[in-house]
mmCIF file of C-alpha atoms in Angstrom:
data_model
loop_
_atom_site.group_PDB
_atom_site.id
_atom_site.type_symbol
_atom_site.label_atom_id
_atom_site.label_comp_id
_atom_site.label_asym_id
_atom_site.label_seq_id
_atom_site.Cartn_x
_atom_site.Cartn_y
_atom_site.Cartn_z
ATOM 1 C CA MET A 77 -13.980 10.363 -2.076
ATOM 2 C CA ASP A 78 -12.204 13.633 -2.510
ATOM 3 C CA ARG A 79 -8.514 14.116 -3.147
ATOM 4 C CA SER A 80 -7.753 15.162 0.450
ATOM 5 C CA GLU A 81 -9.332 11.986 1.861
ATOM 6 C CA PHE A 82 -7.220 9.869 -0.478
ATOM 7 C CA SER A 83 -4.116 11.857 0.417
ATOM 8 C CA GLU A 84 -4.795 11.330 4.137
ATOM 9 C CA ALA A 85 -5.258 7.615 3.508
ATOM 10 C CA VAL A 86 -1.919 7.415 1.686
ATOM 11 C CA ASP A 87 -0.139 9.351 4.455
ATOM 12 C CA ALA A 88 -1.614 7.086 7.133
ATOM 13 C CA TYR A 89 -0.812 3.978 5.100
ATOM 14 C CA LEU A 90 2.799 4.976 4.644
ATOM 15 C CA GLY A 91 3.053 5.978 8.303
ATOM 16 C CA GLN A 92 1.588 2.605 9.352
ATOM 17 C CA THR A 93 -1.279 4.308 11.194
ATOM 18 C CA ALA A 94 -4.026 3.629 8.645
ATOM 19 C CA ASN A 95 -7.347 2.218 9.735
ATOM 20 C CA SER A 96 -8.836 -0.669 7.764
ATOM 21 C CA TRP A 97 -10.800 1.668 5.484
ATOM 22 C CA GLN A 98 -7.704 3.681 4.602
ATOM 23 C CA GLU A 99 -5.773 0.484 3.937
ATOM 24 C CA PHE A 100 -8.528 -0.711 1.641
ATOM 25 C CA ILE A 101 -8.617 2.583 -0.277
ATOM 26 C CA VAL A 102 -4.877 2.593 -0.905
ATOM 27 C CA GLU A 103 -4.539 -1.103 -1.684
ATOM 28 C CA ASP A 104 -7.577 -1.156 -3.971
ATOM 29 C CA TYR A 105 -6.362 1.877 -5.888
ATOM 30 C CA TYR A 106 -2.895 0.368 -6.186
ATOM 31 C CA GLU A 107 -4.330 -2.919 -7.441
ATOM 32 C CA SER A 108 -6.402 -1.232 -10.144
ATOM 33 C CA TYR A 109 -3.490 1.010 -11.111
ATOM 34 C CA SER A 110 -1.123 -1.943 -11.368
ATOM 35 C CA HIS A 111 -3.378 -3.363 -14.090
ATOM 36 C CA CYS A 112 -2.995 -0.072 -16.003
ATOM 37 C CA PHE A 113 -6.550 1.116 -15.631
ATOM 38 C CA ASP A 114 -8.494 3.417 -13.400
ATOM 39 C CA ILE A 115 -11.930 2.100 -12.511
ATOM 40 C CA LEU A 116 -13.350 5.604 -12.839
ATOM 41 C CA ASP A 117 -12.401 5.557 -16.522
ATOM 42 C CA LEU A 118 -14.376 2.354 -17.079
ATOM 43 C CA LEU A 119 -17.736 3.503 -15.690
ATOM 44 C CA ASP A 120 -20.102 6.361 -16.327
ATOM 45 C CA GLU A 121 -20.945 8.853 -13.599
ATOM 46 C CA ALA A 122 -24.306 7.282 -12.697
ATOM 47 C CA GLN A 123 -22.705 3.880 -12.169
ATOM 48 C CA ILE A 124 -19.959 5.390 -10.017
ATOM 49 C CA LYS A 125 -22.572 7.201 -7.900
ATOM 50 C CA GLU A 126 -24.618 4.025 -7.427
ATOM 51 C CA ILE A 127 -21.553 2.011 -6.441
ATOM 52 C CA SER A 128 -20.475 4.729 -4.053
ATOM 53 C CA ASP A 129 -23.918 4.851 -2.419
ATOM 54 C CA ARG A 130 -24.112 1.073 -2.057
ATOM 55 C CA VAL A 131 -20.620 0.805 -0.575
ATOM 56 C CA PHE A 132 -21.390 3.631 1.861
ATOM 57 C CA LYS A 133 -24.632 1.937 2.981
ATOM 58 C CA ALA A 134 -22.816 -1.375 3.519
ATOM 59 C CA ILE A 135 -20.126 0.338 5.583
ATOM 60 C CA MET A 136 -22.692 2.169 7.696
ATOM 61 C CA LYS A 137 -24.572 -1.104 8.273
ATOM 62 C CA ARG A 138 -21.387 -2.764 9.535
ATOM 63 C CA ILE A 139 -20.644 0.181 11.817
ATOM 64 C CA ARG A 140 -24.151 0.070 13.297
ATOM 65 C CA GLU A 141 -23.920 -3.709 13.784
ATOM 66 C CA SER A 142 -20.544 -3.421 15.499
ATOM 67 C CA ASP A 143 -21.959 -0.746 17.830
ATOM 68 C CA GLY A 144 -24.876 -3.020 18.713
ATOM 69 C CA ASN A 145 -27.505 -0.757 17.116
#
């Protein structure tokens, strides 16, 4: 996720117009920050990429299933 996507998610969250994905992004980041760590600091780049790919695939699967495809 790039900085502009996160910024859009925060703006939508604060404006109470966020979709469920944007809510998740903001709340998950807040939760990790409240414990005084950033998950990106705990993992190496390859692990982050793998997690990102797996999360993206799971999201796309749910979207396809909800569309009936």
